[in-house]
Amino acid sequence: MTAKTADRIATAVIIAISGFIVLLLAGLLGYIIVRGLPHISFHFLTSGPQTIKAGGGIGPQLFNSLFLLLLTLIITIPLGLGAGIYMSEYAKPGRLTDSIRLIVEVLSSFPSIVVGLFGLLVIVNVFGLGFSLFSGALALTVFNLPLMVRITEQSLKGVPREQKEASLALGLSRWKTITSVMMPIAMPTIVTGTILASGRVFGEAAALLFTAGMSSPRLDFTNWNPLSPFSPLNPFRPAETLAVHIWKINSEGLAPDAAQIGAGASAILIIMVLLFNFTARWFGGYLHRKFTATK
Amino acid sequence: MEQPAVNDKQLVHPRTTRTLAKPHVMEEWVGKVFTTLCILVLVVTIGAIVYFVSSRGLTTFFGDGVSLGGLLSGLKWDPEADIPLYGALPFIFGSFSTSLLAALIAAPLGCCAAVFMTQIMPGIGRRILQPVIELLAGIPSVVFGFVGLSVVVPALRAIFPGQGIGIAAGAIVLSMMILPTITTIATDALSGLQRGLKEASFALGATRWQTIYRIVIPTTLPSLLTGVVLGMSRAFGEALAVQMVIGNSPHIPHSLFESASTLTSVITLDMGNTVMGSTHNNVLWSLALILLAMTFVFVFIVRFLERRNNR
């Protein structure tokens, strides 16, 4: 075999494999949406689940997922921004910074189930928060924080040096330079990254099994008092999220239409994740145009 | 002449300059304290995770009298028996075999995709394959589990003898999940390659494939391996998707298509059904401790590979 034929064969194989990956994703998304879509209806999206009868919905689970995401973001964003700013602007190169970087790396590679168990032991039992949305949000924070730190650090590192130096040369403090000059430039990247990370948090389940719990109380959507145990707004009630629900009905579902509910819920989850992805792209681009005066 | 003038001014009015600097210093101080606190939260969190998981996981050996060797090498898992047996080798075997197999499937695919994106058709690669990989990374693990349960398992059942559930199904599902990790890191490594290296090879008359095979891949090998190890580490810790397709029986299977278990799947299933503080529960924490230790091993390997790459 000459070198030329080998080159052609190898190129063909690589293109074929890349095509296969594209087809794989198309097949995955297509399968999930085509199988799930017929089962999605207004009733399915708003009504509560049934344990042994057919016709259950995913209303509370969908609400719980969104609420949990919101709570997680409220906790993660300030912490992640702060830690990311420290890593990119204040940390001096040296052994301490290296070990902090190692810590972020290790934290991001912890299995989510271990984070869930830690949540069960410390947040649920020691702090006595019980199976609740708040416990779930704290566990997801552990899971999400390293991502947030990395996103912030990278986007701040991407700010042109001249802009930072110009601001410092004008006599602004480092903190003022970061908040008023660097953050707006880094914002589009941070926002895009945060929305993408949210998509991941939205689909996370293993860390939530032992923190947010695997059941939902009978929610009363007319009760907006956040202290009532049946109010959807109460952050200290147990909450099963959409991803946890999919896992539960697939492994121990008793309803006769469990397979269809699984398919419908998976489709909703995928659609939400796609939505997060496209919003991230679009919004990131929009912010970029707005902040940088490019057309 | 201007430099000394400024210095003179400072000498004459030291107080004015200090008062002027004050809000400035305050601001800086607030920023420093806030960001340092955020970092402290991170450090305390990881310390707490390691401390609590270890303290629980070690109780098995120091409080309940289960031996570490027995746990790691025991073949029988029967915590409900009169004389309970805690042999975790089947789970350790399940975890290693699924994640190794998944890496074996995903590594060539991911590297091919990376070569396609950087060497063969960078234009199409950036426009089509990049978003595909990103979307694949965004698909939640339970959805992979659901697809595994409704597509992969029936397909395996139709083609091979057995029930379809087992290590093969787990590895296939995991390989799809870790493909984005491997591809992203491989793409970064390949696109970071110095131009001169490739051009020198072309100038000597080598074909593209020869250049990729002889120059590009060997030069970036440590980075490619980093991606594979990170993918394996993800696969090792993945819980729910594997639990849904592996069948969950506590023994070492004789074939790839027989029901098996992993460390994560047994923790997922049993943790809710055991009483906190019982030996059975403590053993599950020990399994979690093994997972934690493996995370450190994987991070260590990645660090080692990166250091080799930087040299």
Coordinates of C-alpha atoms in Angstrom, one line a residue:
Chain A
M1 CA 0.0 0.0 0.0
T2 CA 1.4 3.3 -1.0
A3 CA 1.5 6.3 1.4
K4 CA -1.1 8.0 -0.8
T5 CA -3.7 5.2 -0.5
A6 CA -3.0 4.9 3.2
D7 CA -3.7 8.6 3.5
R8 CA -7.0 8.3 1.6
I9 CA -8.2 5.4 3.6
A10 CA -7.3 7.0 6.9
T11 CA -9.0 10.2 5.9
A12 CA -12.1 8.3 4.8
V13 CA -12.2 6.4 8.1
I14 CA -11.8 9.6 10.2
I15 CA -14.6 11.4 8.2
A16 CA -16.8 8.3 8.6
I17 CA -16.3 8.3 12.3
S18 CA -17.0 12.0 12.6
G19 CA -20.1 11.5 10.6
F20 CA -21.1 8.6 12.9
I21 CA -20.8 10.9 15.9
V22 CA -23.1 13.5 14.3
L23 CA -25.6 10.7 13.4
L24 CA -25.3 9.4 16.9
L25 CA -26.4 12.7 18.4
A26 CA -29.1 13.2 15.8
G27 CA -30.3 9.7 16.5
L28 CA -30.3 10.3 20.3
L29 CA -32.1 13.6 20.2
G30 CA -34.5 12.4 17.5
Y31 CA -35.3 9.2 19.3
I32 CA -35.9 10.9 22.7
I33 CA -38.1 13.7 21.2
V34 CA -40.0 11.5 18.8
R35 CA -40.8 8.9 21.5
G36 CA -41.6 11.5 24.1
L37 CA -43.4 14.2 22.2
P38 CA -46.8 12.3 21.7
H39 CA -47.1 12.0 25.4
I40 CA -46.5 15.6 26.2
S41 CA -49.7 17.6 26.7
F42 CA -50.8 20.5 28.9
H43 CA -52.2 18.0 31.4
F44 CA -48.9 16.1 31.5
L45 CA -46.9 19.3 32.1
T46 CA -49.2 20.6 34.9
S47 CA -50.7 17.7 36.8
G48 CA -49.1 15.7 39.6
P49 CA -47.7 12.2 39.3
Q50 CA -49.8 9.1 40.1
T51 CA -48.2 6.2 41.9
I52 CA -50.2 3.2 40.6
K53 CA -52.7 4.6 38.2
A54 CA -52.0 5.7 34.6
G55 CA -52.2 9.3 33.5
G56 CA -49.8 10.9 35.9
G57 CA -48.0 14.2 35.1
I58 CA -44.8 15.9 35.9
G59 CA -46.0 19.4 37.0
P60 CA -44.4 19.5 40.5
Q61 CA -41.2 17.9 39.3
L62 CA -40.8 20.5 36.5
F63 CA -41.5 23.3 39.0
N64 CA -39.1 21.8 41.5
S65 CA -36.3 21.5 38.9
L66 CA -36.6 25.2 37.9
F67 CA -36.9 26.4 41.5
L68 CA -33.9 24.3 42.6
L69 CA -31.9 25.7 39.7
L70 CA -32.8 29.3 40.7
L71 CA -31.8 28.6 44.4
T72 CA -28.5 27.0 43.3
L73 CA -27.7 30.0 41.1
I74 CA -28.4 32.4 43.9
I75 CA -25.9 30.6 46.1
T76 CA -23.3 29.7 43.4
I77 CA -23.0 33.0 41.4
P78 CA -21.6 35.2 44.1
L79 CA -19.3 32.5 45.5
G80 CA -18.1 31.4 42.1
L81 CA -17.5 34.9 40.9
G82 CA -15.6 35.8 44.1
A83 CA -13.4 32.7 44.0
G84 CA -12.8 33.0 40.2
I85 CA -11.8 36.7 40.6
Y86 CA -9.4 35.6 43.4
M87 CA -7.9 32.9 41.2
S88 CA -7.4 35.2 38.3
E89 CA -6.5 38.5 39.9
Y90 CA -5.3 38.1 43.4
A91 CA -3.6 34.8 43.6
K92 CA 0.1 35.1 43.5
P93 CA 1.9 32.3 41.7
G94 CA 3.3 30.0 44.2
R95 CA 2.6 26.9 46.2
L96 CA -0.6 28.2 47.8
T97 CA -2.2 29.1 44.5
D98 CA -1.1 25.8 43.0
S99 CA -2.8 23.9 45.9
I100 CA -6.0 25.9 45.5
R101 CA -6.0 25.1 41.8
L102 CA -5.6 21.5 42.7
I103 CA -8.5 21.7 45.1
V104 CA -10.8 23.2 42.5
E105 CA -9.7 20.4 40.1
V106 CA -10.3 17.7 42.6
L107 CA -13.7 19.2 43.6
S108 CA -14.8 19.2 40.0
S109 CA -13.9 15.6 39.5
F110 CA -15.7 14.3 42.7
P111 CA -18.4 11.8 41.6
S112 CA -21.7 13.5 42.1
I113 CA -23.0 10.6 44.2
V114 CA -20.2 11.2 46.7
V115 CA -21.3 14.9 46.9
G116 CA -24.8 13.6 47.4
L117 CA -23.7 11.4 50.3
F118 CA -21.8 14.2 51.8
G119 CA -25.0 16.3 51.6
L120 CA -27.0 13.5 53.2
L121 CA -24.5 13.3 56.1
V122 CA -23.7 17.0 56.7
I123 CA -26.5 19.1 55.3
V124 CA -29.5 16.8 55.9
N125 CA -28.5 15.2 59.2
V126 CA -25.9 17.3 61.0
F127 CA -27.3 20.7 60.0
G128 CA -30.8 19.2 60.3
L129 CA -32.2 20.7 57.1
G130 CA -33.8 17.4 56.2
F131 CA -34.6 16.4 52.7
S132 CA -35.3 19.8 51.2
L133 CA -34.8 22.0 48.2
F134 CA -32.3 24.0 50.2
S135 CA -30.2 20.9 51.0
G136 CA -30.4 20.0 47.3
A137 CA -29.3 23.5 46.3
L138 CA -26.3 23.4 48.7
A139 CA -25.2 20.0 47.3
L140 CA -25.6 21.3 43.8
T141 CA -23.5 24.3 44.8
V142 CA -20.6 22.0 45.7
F143 CA -21.1 20.3 42.4
N144 CA -21.4 23.6 40.4
L145 CA -18.9 25.8 42.2
P146 CA -15.7 24.5 40.5
L147 CA -17.4 25.0 37.1
M148 CA -18.3 28.6 38.0
V149 CA -14.8 29.3 39.3
R150 CA -13.2 28.0 36.1
I151 CA -15.6 30.0 33.9
T152 CA -14.9 33.2 35.7
E153 CA -11.2 32.7 35.9
Q154 CA -10.9 31.9 32.2
S155 CA -13.1 34.8 31.0
L156 CA -11.2 37.3 33.2
K157 CA -7.9 36.0 31.8
G158 CA -9.3 36.7 28.4
V159 CA -9.7 40.4 29.0
P160 CA -7.1 42.3 27.0
R161 CA -4.1 43.3 29.3
E162 CA -4.1 46.9 27.9
Q163 CA -7.6 47.6 29.2
K164 CA -6.7 46.4 32.7
E165 CA -3.5 48.4 32.7
A166 CA -5.1 51.5 31.4
S167 CA -7.6 51.4 34.2
L168 CA -4.9 50.8 36.8
A169 CA -2.8 53.6 35.3
L170 CA -5.7 56.0 35.8
G171 CA -5.3 55.3 39.5
L172 CA -8.3 53.1 40.0
S173 CA -7.9 50.4 42.7
R174 CA -7.6 46.8 41.6
W175 CA -11.0 45.9 42.9
K176 CA -12.6 48.9 41.1
T177 CA -10.7 47.9 37.9
I178 CA -12.1 44.3 38.2
T179 CA -15.7 45.3 38.9
S180 CA -16.0 48.3 36.5
V181 CA -13.6 47.6 33.7
M182 CA -12.9 43.9 33.5
M183 CA -16.2 42.4 34.5
P184 CA -18.3 44.0 31.8
I185 CA -15.8 42.8 29.2
A186 CA -15.8 39.3 30.7
M187 CA -19.6 39.3 31.1
P188 CA -20.7 37.6 27.9
T189 CA -18.4 34.6 28.5
I190 CA -19.4 34.4 32.1
V191 CA -23.1 34.5 31.2
T192 CA -22.8 31.9 28.5
G193 CA -20.8 29.6 30.7
T194 CA -23.3 30.0 33.6
I195 CA -26.3 29.2 31.4
L196 CA -24.5 26.1 30.1
A197 CA -23.6 25.1 33.6
S198 CA -27.2 25.6 34.5
G199 CA -28.2 23.1 31.9
R200 CA -26.0 20.5 33.5
V201 CA -27.4 21.3 37.0
F202 CA -30.9 20.9 35.6
G203 CA -30.2 17.4 34.5
E204 CA -28.3 16.4 37.6
A205 CA -29.8 13.6 39.7
A206 CA -27.4 11.5 41.6
A207 CA -26.4 14.3 44.1
L208 CA -30.1 15.0 44.6
L209 CA -31.3 11.5 45.5
F210 CA -30.0 11.9 49.1
T211 CA -30.4 15.7 49.5
A212 CA -33.6 17.0 47.9
G213 CA -35.2 13.7 48.3
M214 CA -37.2 11.4 46.1
S215 CA -40.7 12.6 46.9
S216 CA -42.8 15.7 46.7
P217 CA -45.5 16.8 49.1
R218 CA -48.9 17.4 47.6
L219 CA -48.3 20.9 46.4
D220 CA -51.0 23.5 46.5
F221 CA -50.2 26.0 43.7
T222 CA -52.6 28.6 45.1
N223 CA -50.7 28.8 48.4
W224 CA -48.0 31.4 48.0
N225 CA -47.0 31.5 51.6
P226 CA -43.3 30.4 51.6
L227 CA -43.6 29.1 55.2
S228 CA -46.4 26.7 54.6
P229 CA -45.3 23.1 54.1
F230 CA -47.6 22.7 51.0
S231 CA -46.5 25.9 49.3
P232 CA -44.5 25.4 46.2
L233 CA -42.3 28.4 47.3
N234 CA -41.2 26.8 50.6
P235 CA -37.5 26.1 50.2
F236 CA -37.5 23.7 53.2
R237 CA -39.8 21.1 51.7
P238 CA -38.7 17.8 50.1
A239 CA -38.6 18.1 46.3
E240 CA -38.2 15.5 43.6
T241 CA -36.8 17.0 40.5
L242 CA -37.5 16.0 36.9
A243 CA -34.3 14.1 36.5
V244 CA -34.8 12.2 39.8
H245 CA -38.3 11.4 38.7
I246 CA -37.1 9.9 35.4
W247 CA -34.7 7.7 37.3
K248 CA -37.3 6.6 39.8
I249 CA -40.0 5.6 37.4
N250 CA -37.5 3.8 35.2
S251 CA -36.1 1.7 38.1
E252 CA -39.1 1.3 40.3
G253 CA -42.1 2.8 38.6
L254 CA -45.4 1.1 39.3
A255 CA -47.7 3.1 37.1
P256 CA -48.8 1.1 34.0
D257 CA -47.7 3.9 31.7
A258 CA -44.3 4.4 33.4
A259 CA -42.5 3.9 30.1
Q260 CA -44.5 6.7 28.4
I261 CA -44.0 9.0 31.4
G262 CA -40.3 8.3 31.3
A263 CA -40.2 9.0 27.6
G264 CA -42.2 12.2 28.0
A265 CA -40.2 13.5 30.9
S266 CA -36.9 12.7 29.1
A267 CA -38.1 14.6 26.1
I268 CA -39.0 17.6 28.3
L269 CA -35.6 17.4 30.0
I270 CA -33.8 17.3 26.6
I271 CA -35.9 20.2 25.3
M272 CA -35.0 22.2 28.4
V273 CA -31.3 21.5 28.0
L274 CA -31.4 22.4 24.3
L275 CA -33.2 25.6 25.3
F276 CA -30.5 26.4 27.8
N277 CA -27.9 25.8 25.1
F278 CA -29.4 28.0 22.5
T279 CA -30.3 30.8 25.0
A280 CA -26.6 30.7 26.2
R281 CA -25.4 31.1 22.6
W282 CA -27.9 33.8 21.7
F283 CA -27.6 35.8 24.9
G284 CA -23.8 35.5 25.0
G285 CA -23.7 36.9 21.5
Y286 CA -26.2 39.7 22.3
L287 CA -24.2 40.7 25.4
H288 CA -21.0 40.6 23.4
R289 CA -22.5 43.0 20.8
K290 CA -23.9 45.3 23.5
F291 CA -20.7 45.5 25.7
T292 CA -18.1 45.6 23.0
A293 CA -19.7 47.9 20.4
T294 CA -19.0 45.4 17.6
K295 CA -21.7 45.2 15.0
Chain B
M1 CA 12.7 67.5 36.7
E2 CA 9.1 66.4 37.4
Q3 CA 9.9 63.3 39.4
P4 CA 11.4 65.1 42.4
A5 CA 8.6 67.6 42.4
V6 CA 6.1 64.8 43.1
N7 CA 8.3 63.4 45.8
D8 CA 8.6 66.8 47.5
K9 CA 4.8 67.2 47.5
Q10 CA 4.5 63.9 49.3
L11 CA 7.1 64.9 51.8
V12 CA 5.3 68.2 52.5
H13 CA 1.8 66.9 52.7
P14 CA 1.9 63.3 53.8
R15 CA -1.6 63.5 55.5
T16 CA -3.4 64.7 52.4
T17 CA -2.2 61.9 50.3
R18 CA -3.1 59.4 53.0
T19 CA -6.7 60.7 53.3
L20 CA -7.0 60.6 49.5
A21 CA -5.8 57.0 49.4
K22 CA -8.3 55.9 52.0
P23 CA -11.5 55.0 50.1
H24 CA -9.2 53.5 47.6
V25 CA -7.6 51.2 50.2
M26 CA -11.0 50.4 51.7
E27 CA -12.3 49.3 48.3
E28 CA -9.3 47.1 47.7
W29 CA -9.7 45.6 51.2
V30 CA -13.3 44.7 50.7
G31 CA -12.5 43.0 47.4
K32 CA -9.7 41.1 48.9
V33 CA -11.6 39.9 51.9
F34 CA -14.7 38.9 49.8
T35 CA -12.7 36.9 47.2
T36 CA -10.6 35.3 49.9
L37 CA -13.7 34.2 51.8
C38 CA -15.1 32.6 48.6
I39 CA -11.8 30.6 48.2
L40 CA -12.0 29.6 51.9
V41 CA -15.5 28.2 51.3
L42 CA -14.1 26.0 48.5
V43 CA -11.2 24.8 50.7
V44 CA -13.4 24.2 53.7
T45 CA -15.9 22.3 51.5
I46 CA -13.4 19.9 50.1
G47 CA -11.9 19.4 53.6
A48 CA -15.3 18.6 55.0
I49 CA -16.1 16.1 52.2
V50 CA -12.9 14.3 52.7
Y51 CA -13.2 14.3 56.5
F52 CA -16.8 13.2 56.8
V53 CA -16.7 10.5 54.1
S54 CA -13.5 9.1 55.6
S55 CA -14.7 9.2 59.2
R56 CA -17.8 7.3 58.1
G57 CA -16.0 5.0 55.8
L58 CA -13.3 4.1 58.3
T59 CA -15.8 3.2 61.0
T60 CA -16.3 -0.1 59.1
F61 CA -12.7 -1.1 59.8
F62 CA -12.2 0.4 63.2
G63 CA -15.6 0.1 64.8
D64 CA -17.3 -2.8 63.1
G65 CA -14.3 -5.1 62.7
V66 CA -14.6 -5.6 59.0
S67 CA -11.1 -6.1 57.5
L68 CA -9.9 -3.9 54.7
G69 CA -8.5 -6.9 52.9
G70 CA -11.7 -8.8 53.2
L71 CA -13.7 -5.9 51.8
L72 CA -11.4 -5.4 48.9
S73 CA -11.0 -9.0 48.0
G74 CA -14.2 -10.7 49.2
L75 CA -16.3 -12.2 46.5
K76 CA -19.5 -12.6 48.4
W77 CA -21.8 -9.7 49.2
D78 CA -24.7 -10.7 51.5
P79 CA -25.2 -8.1 54.2
E80 CA -28.7 -9.5 55.1
A81 CA -27.4 -13.0 56.0
D82 CA -27.1 -14.3 59.6
I83 CA -23.4 -14.0 59.3
P84 CA -23.2 -10.9 57.0
L85 CA -20.6 -11.0 54.2
Y86 CA -19.1 -7.8 52.9
G87 CA -17.1 -8.6 49.9
A88 CA -16.9 -5.7 47.5
L89 CA -14.7 -7.1 44.8
P90 CA -17.6 -7.7 42.4
F91 CA -18.5 -4.0 42.6
I92 CA -14.8 -2.9 42.2
F93 CA -14.5 -5.2 39.2
G94 CA -17.8 -3.8 37.7
S95 CA -16.6 -0.2 38.1
F96 CA -13.2 -0.8 36.6
S97 CA -14.4 -3.0 33.7
T98 CA -17.2 -0.6 32.7
S99 CA -15.1 2.5 32.8
L100 CA -12.1 0.8 31.1
L101 CA -14.3 -0.5 28.3
A102 CA -16.1 2.8 27.9
A103 CA -12.7 4.5 27.6
L104 CA -11.6 1.9 25.0
I105 CA -14.7 2.6 22.9
A106 CA -14.8 6.4 23.3
A107 CA -11.0 7.1 23.0
P108 CA -10.6 6.2 19.3
L109 CA -13.9 8.0 18.4
G110 CA -13.0 11.1 20.3
C111 CA -9.5 11.3 18.9
C112 CA -10.8 10.8 15.3
A113 CA -13.3 13.6 15.9
A114 CA -10.6 15.8 17.2
V115 CA -8.3 15.0 14.2
F116 CA -11.3 15.8 11.9
M117 CA -11.9 19.1 13.6
T118 CA -8.3 20.3 13.7
Q119 CA -6.5 18.6 10.8
I120 CA -8.9 17.5 8.1
M121 CA -11.8 19.9 7.9
P122 CA -11.4 22.7 10.4
G123 CA -14.2 24.8 8.9
I124 CA -16.9 22.1 8.9
G125 CA -15.5 20.8 12.2
R126 CA -16.0 24.1 14.0
R127 CA -19.4 24.7 12.5
I128 CA -21.0 21.2 12.8
L129 CA -19.0 18.8 15.0
Q130 CA -18.2 21.3 17.8
P131 CA -21.8 22.1 18.6
V132 CA -22.7 18.4 18.3
I133 CA -20.0 17.6 20.9
E134 CA -21.3 20.4 23.2
L135 CA -24.9 19.2 22.9
L136 CA -23.8 15.6 23.7
A137 CA -22.1 16.9 26.8
G138 CA -25.3 18.6 27.9
I139 CA -27.5 15.5 27.8
P140 CA -28.3 14.5 31.4
S141 CA -27.2 11.2 32.7
V142 CA -30.7 9.9 33.4
V143 CA -31.6 10.5 29.8
F144 CA -28.6 8.4 28.8
G145 CA -29.9 5.7 31.2
F146 CA -33.4 5.9 29.7
V147 CA -32.0 5.5 26.2
G148 CA -29.7 2.7 27.3
L149 CA -32.7 0.9 28.9
S150 CA -35.0 1.3 25.9
V151 CA -32.5 1.0 22.9
V152 CA -29.1 -0.4 23.9
V153 CA -30.3 -3.2 26.2
P154 CA -33.0 -4.6 23.7
A155 CA -30.4 -4.3 20.9
L156 CA -27.8 -6.3 22.9
R157 CA -30.5 -8.8 23.9
A158 CA -31.4 -9.4 20.2
I159 CA -27.8 -9.8 19.1
F160 CA -26.0 -11.6 21.9
P161 CA -27.1 -14.3 24.3
G162 CA -28.4 -13.2 27.7
Q163 CA -30.6 -10.4 29.0
G164 CA -28.8 -7.5 27.4
I165 CA -28.2 -5.8 30.7
G166 CA -24.7 -6.0 32.0
I167 CA -21.2 -4.6 31.7
A168 CA -21.4 -4.2 27.9
A169 CA -24.6 -2.1 28.1
G170 CA -23.1 0.0 30.9
A171 CA -19.9 0.5 28.9
I172 CA -21.8 1.6 25.7
V173 CA -23.9 4.1 27.6
L174 CA -20.8 5.4 29.5
S175 CA -18.8 5.7 26.3
M176 CA -21.4 8.1 24.9
M177 CA -21.3 10.1 28.0
I178 CA -17.5 10.5 28.1
L179 CA -17.0 11.1 24.4
P180 CA -17.4 14.9 24.8
T181 CA -14.7 15.0 27.5
I182 CA -12.2 13.1 25.5
T183 CA -13.0 15.0 22.3
T184 CA -12.8 18.5 23.8
I185 CA -9.4 17.8 25.5
A186 CA -8.0 16.1 22.3
T187 CA -9.2 19.0 20.2
D188 CA -7.5 21.6 22.5
A189 CA -4.3 19.6 22.4
L190 CA -4.2 19.2 18.6
S191 CA -5.1 22.8 17.9
G192 CA -2.4 24.0 20.3
L193 CA 0.3 22.2 18.3
Q194 CA 3.1 24.3 16.8
R195 CA 2.6 25.0 13.1
G196 CA 6.2 24.5 12.2
L197 CA 6.2 20.8 13.2
K198 CA 3.4 19.9 10.8
E199 CA 4.8 22.1 8.0
A200 CA 8.2 20.6 8.3
S201 CA 6.7 17.2 7.9
F202 CA 4.7 18.2 4.9
A203 CA 7.8 19.9 3.4
L204 CA 9.7 16.5 3.7
G205 CA 7.0 15.0 1.5
A206 CA 4.9 13.2 4.1
T207 CA 1.2 12.7 3.4
R208 CA -1.4 14.1 5.8
W209 CA -2.0 10.8 7.4
Q210 CA 1.7 10.1 7.9
T211 CA 2.0 13.6 9.5
I212 CA -0.9 12.9 11.8
Y213 CA 0.2 9.4 12.7
R214 CA 3.9 10.0 13.1
I215 CA 4.1 13.6 14.2
V216 CA 0.9 15.0 15.5
I217 CA -0.4 12.0 17.6
P218 CA 2.9 11.2 19.3
T219 CA 3.6 14.8 20.2
T220 CA 0.2 15.3 21.8
L221 CA 0.0 11.8 23.3
P222 CA 0.2 13.0 27.0
S223 CA -2.7 15.4 26.4
L224 CA -4.7 12.8 24.6
L225 CA -4.2 10.4 27.5
T226 CA -5.2 13.2 29.9
G227 CA -8.5 13.3 28.1
V228 CA -8.9 9.5 28.3
V229 CA -8.1 9.5 32.0
L230 CA -10.5 12.3 32.7
G231 CA -13.2 10.4 30.8
M232 CA -12.5 7.3 32.7
S233 CA -12.7 9.2 36.0
R234 CA -16.1 10.5 34.9
A235 CA -17.2 7.0 34.0
F236 CA -16.0 5.6 37.3
G237 CA -18.1 8.0 39.3
E238 CA -21.2 8.0 37.1
A239 CA -24.1 6.5 39.1
L240 CA -27.6 6.5 37.7
A241 CA -27.1 5.8 34.0
V242 CA -25.1 2.7 34.8
Q243 CA -27.4 1.6 37.6
M244 CA -30.3 1.6 35.1
V245 CA -28.7 -0.7 32.6
I246 CA -26.2 -2.9 34.5
G247 CA -28.7 -5.2 36.2
N248 CA -27.3 -4.9 39.7
S249 CA -26.5 -8.4 40.9
P250 CA -23.7 -8.7 43.4
H251 CA -21.4 -11.1 41.7
I252 CA -18.6 -11.1 39.1
P253 CA -20.3 -11.9 35.8
H254 CA -19.0 -14.6 33.4
S255 CA -19.8 -12.7 30.3
L256 CA -20.2 -9.0 29.3
F257 CA -24.0 -9.6 28.9
E258 CA -24.7 -10.8 32.3
S259 CA -26.1 -8.8 35.2
A260 CA -23.4 -7.1 37.3
S261 CA -22.9 -4.1 39.7
T262 CA -20.7 -1.2 40.2
L263 CA -19.6 0.7 43.3
T264 CA -21.9 3.6 42.5
S265 CA -24.9 1.4 41.6
V266 CA -24.8 -0.5 44.9
I267 CA -24.5 2.8 46.9
T268 CA -27.4 4.3 45.0
L269 CA -29.7 1.3 45.6
D270 CA -28.8 0.4 49.2
M271 CA -28.1 3.7 50.9
G272 CA -31.8 4.6 51.3
N273 CA -32.7 1.2 52.7
T274 CA -30.1 0.9 55.5
V275 CA -30.1 2.5 58.9
M276 CA -27.5 5.2 59.5
G277 CA -24.8 3.7 61.8
S278 CA -25.4 0.0 61.0
T279 CA -22.6 -2.0 59.6
H280 CA -24.3 -2.4 56.3
N281 CA -24.6 1.4 56.1
N282 CA -21.0 1.9 57.1
V283 CA -19.8 -0.5 54.5
L284 CA -21.6 1.6 51.8
W285 CA -19.7 4.6 53.1
S286 CA -16.5 2.6 52.8
L287 CA -17.4 2.0 49.1
A288 CA -17.9 5.8 48.8
L289 CA -14.5 6.2 50.3
I290 CA -13.0 3.9 47.6
L291 CA -14.7 6.1 45.0
L292 CA -13.2 9.2 46.6
A293 CA -9.8 7.6 46.8
M294 CA -10.0 6.7 43.1
T295 CA -10.9 10.3 42.3
F296 CA -7.6 11.3 43.9
V297 CA -5.8 8.6 41.9
F298 CA -7.2 9.9 38.7
V299 CA -6.4 13.5 39.4
F300 CA -2.9 12.4 40.3
I301 CA -2.5 10.6 37.0
V302 CA -3.8 13.6 35.1
R303 CA -1.4 15.9 36.9
F304 CA 1.5 13.5 36.1
L305 CA 0.5 13.5 32.4
E306 CA 0.2 17.2 32.3
R307 CA 3.6 17.7 33.8
R308 CA 5.1 15.4 31.2
N309 CA 3.3 17.4 28.5
N310 CA 4.7 20.7 29.7
R311 CA 8.2 19.5 29.6

